[in-house]
CSV table of C-alpha atoms and ligand atoms in Angstrom, one decimal:
chain,number,residue,atom,x,y,z
B,289,MET,CA,-21.6,-36.1,-2.5
B,290,LYS,CA,-20.8,-32.4,-2.7
B,291,ARG,CA,-21.4,-32.1,1.0
B,292,LEU,CA,-19.2,-35.1,1.8
B,293,ALA,CA,-16.3,-33.5,-0.2
B,294,LEU,CA,-16.6,-30.4,2.0
B,295,LEU,CA,-16.6,-32.5,5.2
B,296,ILE,CA,-13.3,-34.4,4.5
B,297,PRO,CA,-11.0,-31.4,4.8
B,298,LEU,CA,-12.8,-30.3,8.0
B,299,ALA,CA,-12.4,-33.7,9.5
B,300,LEU,CA,-8.6,-33.7,8.7
B,301,ALA,CA,-8.2,-30.2,10.2
B,302,ALA,CA,-9.6,-31.5,13.4
B,303,CYS,CA,-6.9,-34.2,13.8
B,304,ASP,CA,-4.9,-34.0,17.0
B,305,ARG,CA,-1.5,-32.6,15.8
B,306,ALA,CA,0.1,-33.3,19.1
B,307,ASP,CA,0.7,-36.9,18.0
B,308,MET,CA,2.8,-35.8,15.1
B,309,VAL,CA,4.7,-33.1,17.0
B,310,SER,CA,5.8,-35.5,19.8
B,311,GLN,CA,6.9,-38.3,17.5
B,312,PRO,CA,10.6,-39.4,17.8
B,313,LYS,CA,12.8,-37.3,15.6
B,314,ALA,CA,16.4,-36.1,15.4
B,315,LYS,CA,16.8,-32.4,16.1
B,316,THR,CA,19.6,-30.4,14.5
B,317,TRP,CA,21.6,-29.6,17.7
B,318,ASP,CA,20.9,-32.9,19.5
B,319,SER,CA,23.6,-35.4,20.3
B,320,ASN,CA,23.0,-38.5,18.3
B,321,PRO,CA,24.8,-41.8,18.7
B,322,PHE,CA,23.6,-42.9,15.2
B,323,PHE,CA,26.3,-40.8,13.4
B,324,PRO,CA,30.1,-41.4,14.0
B,325,GLN,CA,30.5,-37.7,15.1
B,326,GLY,CA,27.9,-38.2,17.8
B,327,GLN,CA,25.6,-35.3,16.7
B,328,THR,CA,22.6,-34.9,14.4
B,329,MET,CA,24.0,-32.0,12.4
B,330,ARG,CA,26.5,-33.2,9.9
B,331,LEU,CA,29.9,-31.6,9.5
B,332,PRO,CA,30.8,-30.5,6.0
B,333,ALA,CA,32.9,-33.1,4.1
B,334,PRO,CA,36.6,-32.3,4.1
B,335,GLY,CA,37.4,-29.8,1.3
B,336,THR,CA,33.9,-28.4,1.1
B,337,VAL,CA,34.0,-24.9,-0.5
B,338,PRO,CA,31.4,-22.4,0.9
B,339,ARG,CA,28.9,-21.3,-1.7
B,340,ALA,CA,29.0,-17.6,-0.6
B,341,ALA,CA,32.4,-16.1,-0.9
B,342,PRO,CA,33.8,-15.1,2.5
B,343,ASP,CA,33.9,-11.4,3.2
B,344,ARG,CA,37.5,-10.4,2.4
B,345,PRO,CA,38.1,-7.0,3.9
B,346,VAL,CA,39.8,-4.5,1.6
B,347,PRO,CA,42.0,-1.7,3.0
B,348,GLN,CA,40.6,1.8,3.1
B,349,PRO,CA,41.5,3.7,-0.1
B,350,ALA,CA,44.3,6.2,0.6
B,351,ALA,CA,42.5,9.1,-1.0
B,352,ALA,CA,38.9,10.1,-1.7
B,353,THR,CA,39.1,10.5,-5.4
B,354,PRO,CA,36.2,12.0,-7.4
B,355,ALA,CA,35.5,8.5,-8.8
B,356,LEU,CA,35.3,7.0,-5.3
B,357,LEU,CA,33.0,9.8,-4.1
B,358,ALA,CA,30.8,9.4,-7.2
B,359,ARG,CA,30.5,5.7,-6.6
B,360,GLY,CA,29.8,6.3,-2.9
B,361,GLN,CA,27.1,8.9,-3.7
B,362,GLU,CA,25.4,6.5,-6.0
B,363,ARG,CA,25.5,3.5,-3.6
B,364,TYR,CA,24.5,5.7,-0.7
B,365,ALA,CA,21.5,6.8,-2.6
B,366,VAL,CA,20.5,3.2,-3.2
B,367,PHE,CA,21.2,1.7,0.2
B,368,CYS,CA,21.2,4.4,2.8
B,369,THR,CA,18.9,7.3,1.8
B,370,PRO,CA,15.7,5.4,2.6
B,371,CYS,CA,16.5,5.8,6.3
B,372,HIS,CA,19.4,8.2,6.6
B,373,GLY,CA,18.0,10.8,4.1
B,374,GLY,CA,19.8,12.6,1.3
B,375,ALA,CA,21.9,14.8,3.7
B,376,GLY,CA,22.4,12.1,6.3
B,377,ARG,CA,20.1,13.8,8.9
B,378,GLY,CA,18.2,10.5,9.7
B,379,ASP,CA,15.0,11.7,8.0
B,380,GLY,CA,14.6,9.3,5.1
B,381,ILE,CA,11.3,8.3,3.7
B,382,ILE,CA,11.0,5.1,5.8
B,383,VAL,CA,11.7,7.0,9.0
B,384,GLN,CA,8.9,9.4,8.0
B,385,ARG,CA,6.7,6.4,7.9
B,386,GLY,CA,7.6,5.2,11.4
B,387,TYR,CA,10.9,3.3,11.2
B,388,PRO,CA,13.2,4.1,14.2
B,389,ARG,CA,15.1,7.3,13.5
B,390,PRO,CA,18.9,6.9,13.0
B,391,PRO,CA,21.2,9.5,14.4
B,392,SER,CA,22.3,12.4,12.1
B,393,PHE,CA,25.8,11.8,10.7
B,394,ASP,CA,26.3,15.4,11.7
B,395,GLU,CA,26.3,14.7,15.4
B,396,ALA,CA,29.5,15.3,17.3
B,397,ARG,CA,30.0,11.6,18.2
B,398,LEU,CA,29.8,10.5,14.6
B,399,ARG,CA,31.9,13.3,13.3
B,400,ALA,CA,34.6,12.2,15.6
B,401,ALA,CA,34.1,8.5,14.8
B,402,PRO,CA,36.9,6.8,12.7
B,403,ALA,CA,36.1,5.8,9.1
B,404,LYS,CA,36.4,2.2,10.2
B,405,HIS,CA,33.3,2.6,12.5
B,406,PHE,CA,31.2,3.5,9.4
B,407,TYR,CA,32.6,0.5,7.5
B,408,ASP,CA,31.8,-1.8,10.5
B,409,VAL,CA,28.2,-0.5,10.8
B,410,ILE,CA,27.6,-1.1,7.1
B,411,SER,CA,29.2,-4.6,7.4
B,412,ASN,CA,27.6,-5.8,10.6
B,413,GLY,CA,24.7,-3.4,11.3
B,414,LYS,CA,24.1,-1.8,14.7
B,415,GLY,CA,21.1,-1.8,17.1
B,416,ASN,CA,18.0,-1.2,14.9
B,417,MET,CA,20.1,-1.2,11.7
B,418,LEU,CA,20.5,-4.5,9.9
B,419,SER,CA,23.8,-5.5,8.2
B,420,TYR,CA,24.3,-4.3,4.6
B,421,GLY,CA,27.3,-6.7,4.2
B,422,ALA,CA,25.4,-8.9,1.8
B,423,GLN,CA,24.3,-6.1,-0.5
B,424,VAL,CA,27.3,-3.8,-0.3
B,425,PRO,CA,30.7,-5.4,-1.2
B,426,PRO,CA,33.8,-4.2,0.8
B,427,ALA,CA,35.1,-1.8,-1.8
B,428,ASP,CA,31.7,-0.1,-2.1
B,429,ARG,CA,31.5,0.2,1.7
B,430,TRP,CA,34.6,2.4,1.6
B,431,ALA,CA,33.1,4.4,-1.2
B,432,ILE,CA,30.0,5.0,0.9
B,433,VAL,CA,32.1,5.9,3.9
B,434,ALA,CA,34.0,8.5,1.8
B,435,TYR,CA,30.6,10.0,0.7
B,436,VAL,CA,29.3,10.0,4.3
B,437,ARG,CA,32.4,12.0,5.2
B,438,ALA,CA,31.6,14.4,2.4
B,439,LEU,CA,28.1,14.8,3.8
B,440,GLN,CA,29.5,15.5,7.3
B,441,LEU,CA,31.9,18.1,5.7
B,442,SER,CA,29.0,19.7,3.8
B,443,GLN,CA,26.9,20.2,7.0
B,444,GLY,CA,29.6,22.2,8.8
B,445,ALA,CA,31.4,23.8,5.9
B,446,THR,CA,32.6,27.4,6.3
B,447,LEU,CA,32.6,30.0,3.5
B,448,ALA,CA,36.4,30.2,3.7
B,449,SER,CA,36.7,26.4,3.1
B,450,LEU,CA,35.0,26.7,-0.4
B,451,PRO,CA,36.9,27.2,-3.7
B,452,ALA,CA,37.1,30.8,-4.8
B,453,GLU,CA,34.4,30.5,-7.5
B,454,ASP,CA,31.9,29.0,-5.1
B,455,GLN,CA,32.7,31.7,-2.5
B,456,ALA,CA,31.9,34.3,-5.2
B,457,ALA,CA,28.6,32.5,-6.1
B,458,VAL,CA,27.5,32.4,-2.5
B,459,ALA,CA,28.3,36.1,-2.1
B,460,ALA,CA,26.4,36.9,-5.2
B,461,ALA,CA,23.4,34.9,-4.1
B,462,ALA,CA,23.4,36.6,-0.7
B,463,LYS,CA,23.4,40.0,-2.4
B,464,ALA,CA,20.7,39.2,-5.0
B,465,PRO,CA,17.1,40.1,-4.0
B,466,ALA,CA,15.1,37.1,-2.9
B,467,LYS,CA,13.6,35.5,-6.0
B,468,ALA,CA,10.2,33.8,-6.2
B,469,PRO,CA,10.7,30.1,-7.0
B,470,ALA,CA,10.4,29.4,-10.7
B,471,SER,CA,7.1,27.8,-11.6
B,472,GLY,CA,7.1,24.1,-11.2
B,473,ALA,CA,10.1,24.2,-8.8
B,474,THR,CA,8.4,22.6,-5.9
B,475,ARG,CA,11.3,20.6,-4.6
P,794,LIG,C1,16.2,0.5,7.1
P,794,LIG,C2,16.8,1.7,7.6
P,794,LIG,C3,18.3,1.9,7.5
P,794,LIG,C4,19.1,1.8,6.4
P,794,LIG,C5,18.6,1.4,5.0
P,794,LIG,C6,20.4,2.1,6.8
P,794,LIG,N1,20.4,2.4,8.1
P,794,LIG,FE1,22.0,3.1,9.2
P,794,LIG,N2,20.9,3.2,10.8
P,794,LIG,C7,19.5,2.9,10.9
P,794,LIG,C8,19.1,3.0,12.3
P,794,LIG,C9,17.6,2.8,12.8
P,794,LIG,C10,20.2,3.4,13.0
P,794,LIG,C11,20.3,3.6,14.5
P,794,LIG,C12,20.7,2.2,15.1
P,794,LIG,C13,20.6,2.1,16.6
P,794,LIG,O1,21.5,2.8,17.2
P,794,LIG,O2,19.8,1.4,17.1
P,794,LIG,C14,21.3,3.5,12.1
P,794,LIG,C15,22.6,3.9,12.5
P,794,LIG,C16,23.6,4.1,11.6
P,794,LIG,C17,24.9,4.7,11.9
P,794,LIG,C18,25.3,5.2,13.3
P,794,LIG,C19,25.9,4.1,14.1
P,794,LIG,C20,26.3,4.7,15.5
P,794,LIG,O3,27.4,4.6,15.9
P,794,LIG,O4,25.4,5.2,16.2
P,794,LIG,C21,25.6,4.7,10.8
P,794,LIG,C22,27.1,5.2,10.6
P,794,LIG,C23,24.8,4.2,9.7
P,794,LIG,N3,23.6,3.8,10.2
P,794,LIG,C24,25.2,4.1,8.4
P,794,LIG,C25,24.4,3.6,7.4
P,794,LIG,C26,24.9,3.5,6.0
P,794,LIG,C27,26.2,3.9,5.5
P,794,LIG,C28,23.8,2.9,5.3
P,794,LIG,C29,23.8,2.5,3.9
P,794,LIG,C30,24.7,1.5,3.5
P,794,LIG,C31,22.7,2.7,6.3
P,794,LIG,N4,23.1,3.1,7.5
P,794,LIG,C32,21.5,2.1,5.9
P,794,LIG,C33,18.7,2.6,9.8
P,794,LIG,C34,19.2,2.3,8.6
């Protein structure tokens, strides 16, 4: 009895599946005289409301306020650092494990690209990068774009462009003798 129970699934697995694959059926994109619209795929009933809200673009904020940058930094850390890395050099943790390397935001072409280009790449993806439109709502895309701009600025910043107190701090650090890293400061 036990042996028979084992044999039944084996016998079923051996069935010729071609018979079931080639049975008559209506395919999604086929024309189909059965329905008044002449196609298998049904059209939504008039007045149907889509479940997912359509992506309503919002205009680019006029100014990069501290609040916008803070939001962008936080969202960038969540959605972009895994590939683009903390400074936007394209060296995120996933890339270190074999994902195709994105370009650095610091390259001339991307420095010159308009803000809308970054917004569009987040919305639609590009090449090896998938769209983040579903995860990042339009207002947050602009916040991320503002933060990416800040990253670009940080990579090419000159001493003269810093506020006076930061200039003084840099000058003091340059004069100070090289310090051994504090214990435990491995990062
Ligand atoms: C899973 C990895 C991954 C994540 C996460 C990711 N990207 Fe990318 N990104 C890529 C790759 C790979 C490319 C290179 C695409 C190509 O050219 O094939 C790229 C390219 C880009 C480019 C350059 C487009 C160009 O014109 O060459 C921008 C800008 C960009 N990403 C922004 C972002 C932002 C902002 C986020 C976060 C919302 C993000 N990416 C998240 C992998 C990623």
